[in-house]
XYZ file of N, CA and C in Angstrom:
519
model
N 5.798 8.240 24.556
C 5.498 6.886 24.189
C 6.418 6.150 23.256
N 6.835 6.926 22.309
C 7.561 6.365 21.539
C 9.200 5.547 21.821
N 9.552 6.563 22.925
C 10.988 6.127 23.493
C 10.411 4.689 24.567
N 9.657 4.618 25.142
C 8.743 3.426 25.649
C 8.986 2.420 24.871
N 8.092 2.458 23.961
C 7.815 1.480 22.940
C 9.105 0.956 22.108
N 10.133 1.921 22.052
C 11.346 1.481 21.501
C 12.070 0.741 22.652
N 12.335 1.112 23.870
C 12.898 0.500 24.898
C 12.205 -1.069 25.298
N 11.152 -1.230 25.150
C 10.301 -2.700 24.905
C 10.942 -3.112 23.914
N 11.112 -2.794 22.642
C 11.277 -3.662 21.485
C 12.701 -3.828 21.694
N 13.670 -3.230 22.047
C 14.854 -3.455 22.292
C 15.375 -4.683 23.473
N 14.436 -4.690 24.462
C 14.634 -5.876 25.381
C 13.994 -7.029 24.928
N 12.950 -6.967 24.177
C 12.474 -8.371 23.650
C 13.616 -8.954 22.443
N 14.516 -8.038 22.004
C 15.699 -8.896 20.988
C 16.731 -9.089 22.206
N 17.078 -8.590 23.392
C 17.953 -9.096 24.454
C 17.325 -10.127 24.762
N 16.079 -10.522 25.269
C 15.292 -11.416 25.958
C 15.290 -12.452 25.045
N 14.472 -12.482 23.947
C 13.925 -13.448 23.059
C 14.742 -13.898 21.700
N 15.616 -13.102 21.529
C 16.194 -13.356 20.305
C 17.753 -13.582 20.494
N 18.426 -14.707 21.190
C 19.512 -14.917 21.620
C 20.452 -14.787 20.243
N 20.117 -15.577 19.264
C 20.971 -15.187 17.908
C 20.929 -14.086 16.994
N 21.269 -13.164 17.023
C 21.007 -11.902 16.288
C 21.059 -12.400 14.524
N 20.569 -11.578 13.568
C 19.969 -11.532 12.223
C 19.241 -12.667 12.271
N 18.238 -13.244 12.742
C 17.263 -14.072 12.592
C 16.142 -13.596 12.005
N 15.048 -13.882 11.412
C 14.000 -13.463 11.202
C 13.126 -12.622 12.226
N 13.125 -13.196 13.248
C 12.468 -12.376 14.592
C 13.379 -11.052 15.097
N 15.082 -10.987 14.801
C 15.444 -9.998 14.987
C 15.304 -9.019 14.046
N 15.075 -9.236 12.513
C 14.870 -8.373 11.909
C 13.449 -7.831 11.796
N 12.360 -8.748 11.880
C 11.291 -8.377 12.125
C 10.920 -7.116 13.539
N 12.001 -7.285 14.814
C 11.802 -6.282 15.898
C 12.327 -4.911 15.461
N 13.297 -5.100 14.506
C 14.272 -4.089 14.226
C 13.375 -3.330 13.397
N 12.959 -3.974 12.577
C 11.734 -3.443 11.290
C 10.805 -2.537 12.184
N 9.976 -3.137 13.002
C 8.840 -2.575 13.735
C 9.595 -1.314 14.540
N 10.682 -1.441 15.270
C 11.023 -0.476 16.170
C 11.476 0.820 15.088
N 12.089 0.286 13.789
C 12.368 1.606 12.815
C 10.993 2.338 12.524
N 9.976 1.481 11.942
C 8.778 1.917 11.720
C 7.871 2.970 12.765
N 7.888 2.354 14.022
C 7.742 2.941 15.321
C 8.209 4.346 15.275
N 9.257 4.618 15.448
C 10.445 5.586 15.290
C 9.726 6.595 14.284
N 9.685 6.227 13.079
C 9.743 7.337 11.765
C 8.219 7.596 12.281
N 7.194 6.517 12.445
C 6.046 7.239 12.591
C 5.903 7.936 13.781
N 6.339 7.848 14.925
C 6.398 8.755 15.919
C 6.876 10.273 15.703
N 8.117 10.194 14.862
C 8.640 11.340 14.418
C 7.761 11.951 13.424
N 7.370 11.398 12.784
C 6.467 11.997 11.469
C 5.169 12.713 12.224
N 4.341 11.922 13.143
C 3.183 12.484 13.954
C 3.923 13.667 14.643
N 5.036 13.645 15.034
C 5.160 15.264 15.996
C 5.355 16.347 14.868
N 6.121 16.002 13.932
C 6.504 17.184 12.765
C 4.875 17.532 12.117
N 4.266 16.605 12.224
C 2.920 17.039 11.349
C 2.158 17.575 12.476
N 2.027 17.217 13.600
C 1.180 17.805 14.930
C 1.712 19.549 15.009
N 3.080 19.754 14.821
C 3.615 21.107 14.970
C 3.367 21.864 13.774
N 3.597 21.274 12.483
C 3.368 22.209 11.243
C 2.089 21.526 10.581
N 1.400 21.639 11.242
C 0.163 21.233 10.382
C -0.756 22.311 9.711
N -0.427 23.920 10.382
C -1.031 24.864 9.725
C 0.248 25.594 8.844
N -0.180 26.410 7.853
C 0.661 26.974 7.126
C 0.068 28.507 7.225
N 0.599 29.332 8.103
C 1.993 29.678 9.075
C 1.457 28.903 10.120
N 2.268 28.560 10.800
C 2.578 27.568 12.111
C 1.593 28.735 13.092
N 1.733 29.533 13.062
C 0.724 30.510 14.189
C -0.723 30.499 13.870
N -1.151 29.969 12.822
C -2.510 29.805 12.482
C -3.251 28.730 13.638
N -2.310 27.844 13.840
C -2.607 26.881 14.959
C -3.269 27.318 16.202
N -2.988 28.433 16.827
C -3.567 28.996 18.054
C -4.249 30.403 17.299
N -4.102 30.997 16.450
C -4.968 32.082 16.071
C -5.425 31.696 14.742
N -6.909 31.596 14.602
C -7.420 31.011 13.631
C -7.768 32.095 12.429
N -7.545 33.382 13.250
C -8.251 34.597 12.284
C -7.039 34.726 11.380
N -5.924 34.340 10.977
C -4.752 34.327 10.118
C -5.264 33.738 8.957
N -4.609 34.362 7.967
C -4.943 33.768 6.402
C -3.843 32.907 6.533
N -4.415 31.801 5.867
C -3.396 30.435 5.663
C -4.395 28.990 5.755
N -4.018 28.055 5.975
C -4.535 26.958 5.812
C -3.981 25.847 6.868
N -4.950 24.924 7.206
C -4.361 23.881 7.939
C -4.882 22.320 7.867
N -4.106 21.439 7.994
C -4.650 19.922 7.773
C -5.714 19.853 8.934
N -6.683 18.914 8.009
C -7.757 18.177 8.762
C -7.165 17.665 9.978
N -7.292 18.232 11.333
C -6.785 17.759 11.993
C -7.658 16.464 12.880
N -8.724 16.483 12.484
C -9.985 15.347 13.075
C -9.614 13.968 12.296
N -8.826 14.053 11.233
C -8.928 12.983 10.256
C -7.556 12.386 11.083
N -6.456 13.266 10.988
C -4.946 12.980 11.379
C -4.897 12.240 12.698
N -5.380 12.812 13.849
C -5.310 12.323 14.996
C -5.920 11.208 15.289
N -7.282 10.880 14.722
C -8.050 9.683 14.623
C -7.106 8.295 13.610
N -6.650 8.716 12.625
C -5.852 8.105 12.331
C -4.574 7.549 13.028
N -4.062 8.547 13.441
C -2.997 8.457 14.445
C -3.182 7.411 15.743
N -4.275 7.781 16.486
C -4.745 6.887 17.391
C -5.143 5.453 17.013
N -5.583 5.396 15.733
C -5.670 3.878 15.354
C -4.431 3.141 14.979
N -3.641 3.847 14.286
C -2.299 3.465 14.062
C -1.412 3.021 15.552
N -1.664 3.766 16.618
C -0.962 3.728 17.670
C -1.517 2.372 18.604
N -3.038 2.186 18.406
C -3.385 0.677 19.053
C -3.274 -0.397 18.259
N -2.906 -0.316 17.135
C -2.529 -1.341 15.941
C -1.006 -1.903 16.544
N -0.191 -0.861 17.033
C 1.260 -1.009 17.530
C 0.878 -1.304 18.761
N 0.154 -1.148 19.502
C 0.327 -1.302 20.979
C 0.180 -2.919 20.897
N -1.228 -3.285 20.358
C -1.532 -4.720 20.589
C -0.429 -5.600 19.536
N 0.281 -5.127 18.353
C 1.311 -6.212 17.921
C 2.433 -6.415 19.284
N 2.662 -5.204 19.879
C 3.716 -5.540 20.763
C 3.262 -6.429 21.788
N 1.938 -6.453 22.136
C 1.360 -7.213 23.194
C 1.590 -8.632 22.794
N 1.324 -9.091 21.642
C 0.621 -10.388 21.398
C 2.225 -11.036 20.945
N 2.960 -10.172 20.098
C 4.360 -10.763 19.754
C 4.950 -11.724 20.712
N 5.310 -11.321 21.873
C 6.118 -12.034 22.684
C 5.382 -13.347 23.497
N 4.222 -13.146 22.851
C 3.366 -14.501 23.744
C 3.660 -15.678 23.114
N 4.186 -15.388 21.651
C 4.416 -16.576 20.963
C 5.707 -17.325 21.514
N 6.506 -16.141 22.004
C 8.180 -16.759 22.205
C 8.180 -17.115 23.531
N 7.332 -16.912 24.361
C 7.073 -17.204 25.689
C 6.480 -18.350 25.821
N 5.622 -18.583 24.637
C 4.790 -20.125 24.957
C 5.737 -21.217 24.684
N 6.737 -20.749 23.987
C 7.729 -21.835 23.299
C 9.011 -22.075 24.257
N 9.416 -21.251 25.368
C 10.036 -21.138 26.199
C 10.369 -22.543 27.102
N 11.530 -23.279 27.266
C 11.624 -24.220 28.497
C 11.620 -23.695 29.451
N 10.314 -23.686 30.081
C 10.513 -23.210 31.741
C 9.096 -23.501 32.201
N 8.882 -23.656 33.546
C 7.912 -24.117 34.371
C 6.696 -22.991 33.852
N 5.469 -23.771 34.179
C 4.337 -23.035 34.083
C 4.253 -21.535 34.772
N 4.781 -21.899 36.217
C 5.109 -20.920 37.012
C 5.674 -19.759 36.467
N 6.677 -20.023 35.896
C 7.399 -18.883 35.512
C 6.773 -18.103 34.235
N 6.090 -19.118 33.435
C 5.581 -18.382 32.304
C 4.407 -17.524 32.886
N 3.531 -18.062 33.941
C 2.729 -17.106 34.553
C 3.388 -16.002 34.818
N 4.534 -15.856 35.586
C 5.075 -14.577 36.181
C 5.321 -13.934 34.662
N 5.844 -13.958 34.006
C 6.041 -13.454 32.578
C 4.849 -13.044 32.078
N 3.823 -13.647 31.977
C 2.683 -13.317 31.549
C 1.883 -12.151 32.349
N 2.288 -11.967 34.002
C 1.806 -10.692 34.260
C 2.363 -9.697 33.991
N 3.451 -9.397 33.157
C 3.797 -8.376 32.425
C 2.573 -7.849 31.089
N 1.952 -8.788 30.352
C 1.004 -8.778 29.780
C -0.217 -8.050 29.997
N -0.630 -8.715 31.183
C -1.593 -8.156 31.974
C -1.772 -6.571 32.015
N -0.679 -6.181 32.268
C 0.034 -4.772 32.594
C -0.286 -4.099 30.886
N 0.336 -4.710 29.981
C 0.717 -4.489 28.885
C -0.706 -3.942 28.120
N -1.566 -5.164 28.270
C -3.237 -4.695 28.130
C -3.788 -3.702 28.685
N -3.325 -3.286 30.131
C -4.198 -2.110 30.400
C -3.461 -0.722 29.275
N -2.271 -1.161 29.071
C -1.776 0.131 28.331
C -2.822 0.233 27.072
N -2.831 -0.910 26.406
C -3.926 -1.031 25.229
C -5.000 -0.568 25.222
N -5.599 -1.084 26.587
C -6.883 -0.616 26.678
C -7.103 0.930 26.731
N -5.775 1.606 27.725
C -5.677 3.167 27.478
C -5.788 3.789 26.344
N -5.157 3.094 25.705
C -5.089 3.576 24.130
C -6.248 3.716 23.602
N -7.155 2.340 23.734
C -8.553 2.521 23.068
C -9.166 3.496 23.800
N -9.182 3.610 25.065
C -10.252 4.595 25.380
C -9.580 5.881 25.139
N -8.533 6.382 25.016
C -8.026 7.629 24.847
C -9.004 7.781 23.287
N -8.551 6.993 22.576
C -9.084 7.299 20.947
C -10.955 7.666 21.301
N -11.253 6.729 22.037
C -13.010 7.031 22.026
C -13.227 8.366 22.701
N -12.193 8.840 23.741
C -12.478 10.345 24.194
C -12.217 11.377 23.166
N -11.191 11.033 22.153
C -10.681 12.044 21.188
C -12.109 11.981 20.338
N -12.429 10.928 19.946
C -13.812 11.051 18.859
C -14.983 11.632 19.546
N -15.206 11.314 20.754
C -16.247 11.905 21.581
C -16.342 13.080 21.914
N -15.023 14.050 22.168
C -14.763 15.537 21.915
C -13.902 16.433 21.253
N -13.977 15.665 19.899
C -13.295 16.076 18.896
C -13.662 17.567 18.691
N -15.017 17.645 18.535
C -15.544 19.277 18.201
C -16.201 19.756 19.118
N -16.017 19.554 20.631
C -16.505 19.712 21.680
C -15.703 21.068 22.138
N -16.510 22.439 22.273
C -15.866 23.440 22.552
C -15.295 23.700 23.877
N -15.858 22.760 24.886
C -15.266 22.607 26.392
C -14.068 22.110 26.440
N -12.924 22.837 26.494
C -11.423 22.442 26.735
C -11.120 21.620 27.969
N -12.225 21.780 29.116
C -12.259 20.979 30.142
C -12.142 19.579 29.761
N -13.069 19.205 28.886
C -13.071 17.480 28.507
C -11.710 17.125 27.882
N -10.696 17.727 27.607
C -9.551 17.238 27.409
C -8.877 16.457 28.531
N -9.156 16.611 29.528
C -8.807 16.240 30.914
C -8.805 14.718 30.643
N -10.377 14.232 30.237
C -10.123 13.001 29.745
C -9.164 12.007 29.021
N -8.989 12.776 27.929
C -8.105 12.532 27.118
C -6.713 12.312 27.635
N -6.130 13.342 28.603
C -4.960 13.319 29.375
C -4.827 12.435 30.282
N -5.870 12.123 30.834
C -5.963 11.017 32.001
C -5.599 9.442 31.248
N -6.010 9.423 30.262
C -6.296 8.073 29.376
C -4.510 7.894 28.882
N -4.508 8.938 28.462
C -2.752 9.377 27.725
C -1.810 8.842 29.133
N -1.845 9.580 30.061
C -1.076 8.971 31.186
C -1.060 7.570 31.762
N -2.443 6.812 31.792
C -2.415 5.366 31.981
C -1.748 4.914 31.056
N -1.799 5.290 29.701
C -0.807 4.148 28.926
C 0.502 4.272 28.944
N 1.035 5.635 29.305
C 2.271 5.830 29.554
C 2.916 5.155 30.943
N 2.166 5.263 31.823
C 2.284 4.784 33.186
C 2.647 3.334 32.864
N 1.606 2.787 32.413
C 1.556 1.333 32.132
C 2.535 0.624 31.126
N 3.024 1.565 30.204
C 4.389 1.536 29.443
C 5.333 1.296 30.213
N 5.475 2.418 31.245
C 6.826 2.297 31.848
C 6.808 1.239 32.468
N 6.080 0.641 33.352
C 6.136 -0.342 34.145
C 6.409 -1.663 33.388
N 5.757 -1.901 32.029
C 5.611 -3.050 31.287
C 7.707 -3.108 30.960
N 8.108 -1.840 30.605
C 9.384 -1.696 30.390
C 10.499 -1.933 31.238
N 9.621 -1.537 32.625
C 10.806 -1.899 33.587
C 10.993 -3.127 34.133
N 9.679 -4.096 34.346
C 9.499 -5.158 34.564
C 10.529 -6.485 34.523
N 10.961 -6.486 33.343
C 11.833 -7.666 32.817
C 13.087 -7.554 33.896
N 13.433 -6.057 34.524
C 14.715 -6.385 34.958
C 14.542 -6.207 36.388
N 13.383 -6.381 36.964
C 12.814 -6.188 38.693
C 13.636 -7.295 39.274
N 13.563 -8.576 38.741
C 13.887 -9.746 39.177
C 15.736 -9.721 39.685
N 15.983 -9.058 38.845
C 17.737 -9.290 38.894
C 17.729 -7.963 39.829
N 17.100 -6.871 40.153
C 17.208 -5.703 40.681
C 16.957 -6.266 42.444
N 16.014 -6.900 42.473
C 15.483 -7.694 43.761
C 16.556 -8.734 44.250
N 17.380 -9.540 43.265
C 18.228 -10.429 43.714
C 19.573 -9.666 44.038
N 19.851 -8.505 43.210
C 20.831 -7.642 44.009
C 20.824 -7.301 45.521
N 19.737 -6.876 45.778
C 19.522 -6.273 47.053
C 19.582 -7.727 48.299
N 18.954 -8.456 47.796
C 18.624 -9.833 48.277
C 19.963 -10.228 48.908
N 20.968 -10.157 48.047
C 22.275 -10.405 48.304
C 23.030 -9.852 49.545
N 22.871 -8.796 49.396
C 23.425 -8.054 50.284
C 23.324 -8.059 51.870
């Protein structure tokens, strides 16, 4: 998800920040750096949350582990906050653009799909909290499906801005 968010943020710079080194430019770059660092930290903590690492899958080993419940819920909340910031941020820029309402509504369609990604994020967190201490591993399927929903919606949002140019290219032939 981190690379999808990074791709969307870089597209925001390309589309909404025609003059580099403005406040908007620095905000997006800063947000991208924070997202990248956060995602990297999440991966590292998830992998190395137990000492020794093999205690993650073999609970009988001596050692200790980070409280995963707190970590995964905190990560889910930060992910949701990040998703909603990315959803709301471009709305202000689109509202100020000099284009007709039809084009603004078309641009707004991307936000509907972006909202679906945010909703999938919230649903995933609800499933994580609900099934956190449940021994039935089949319940992970709910979490996996909601995660895939967020990823697929994110990929669609990342690619929609380039779709008109793609269609125009093939119409010209």
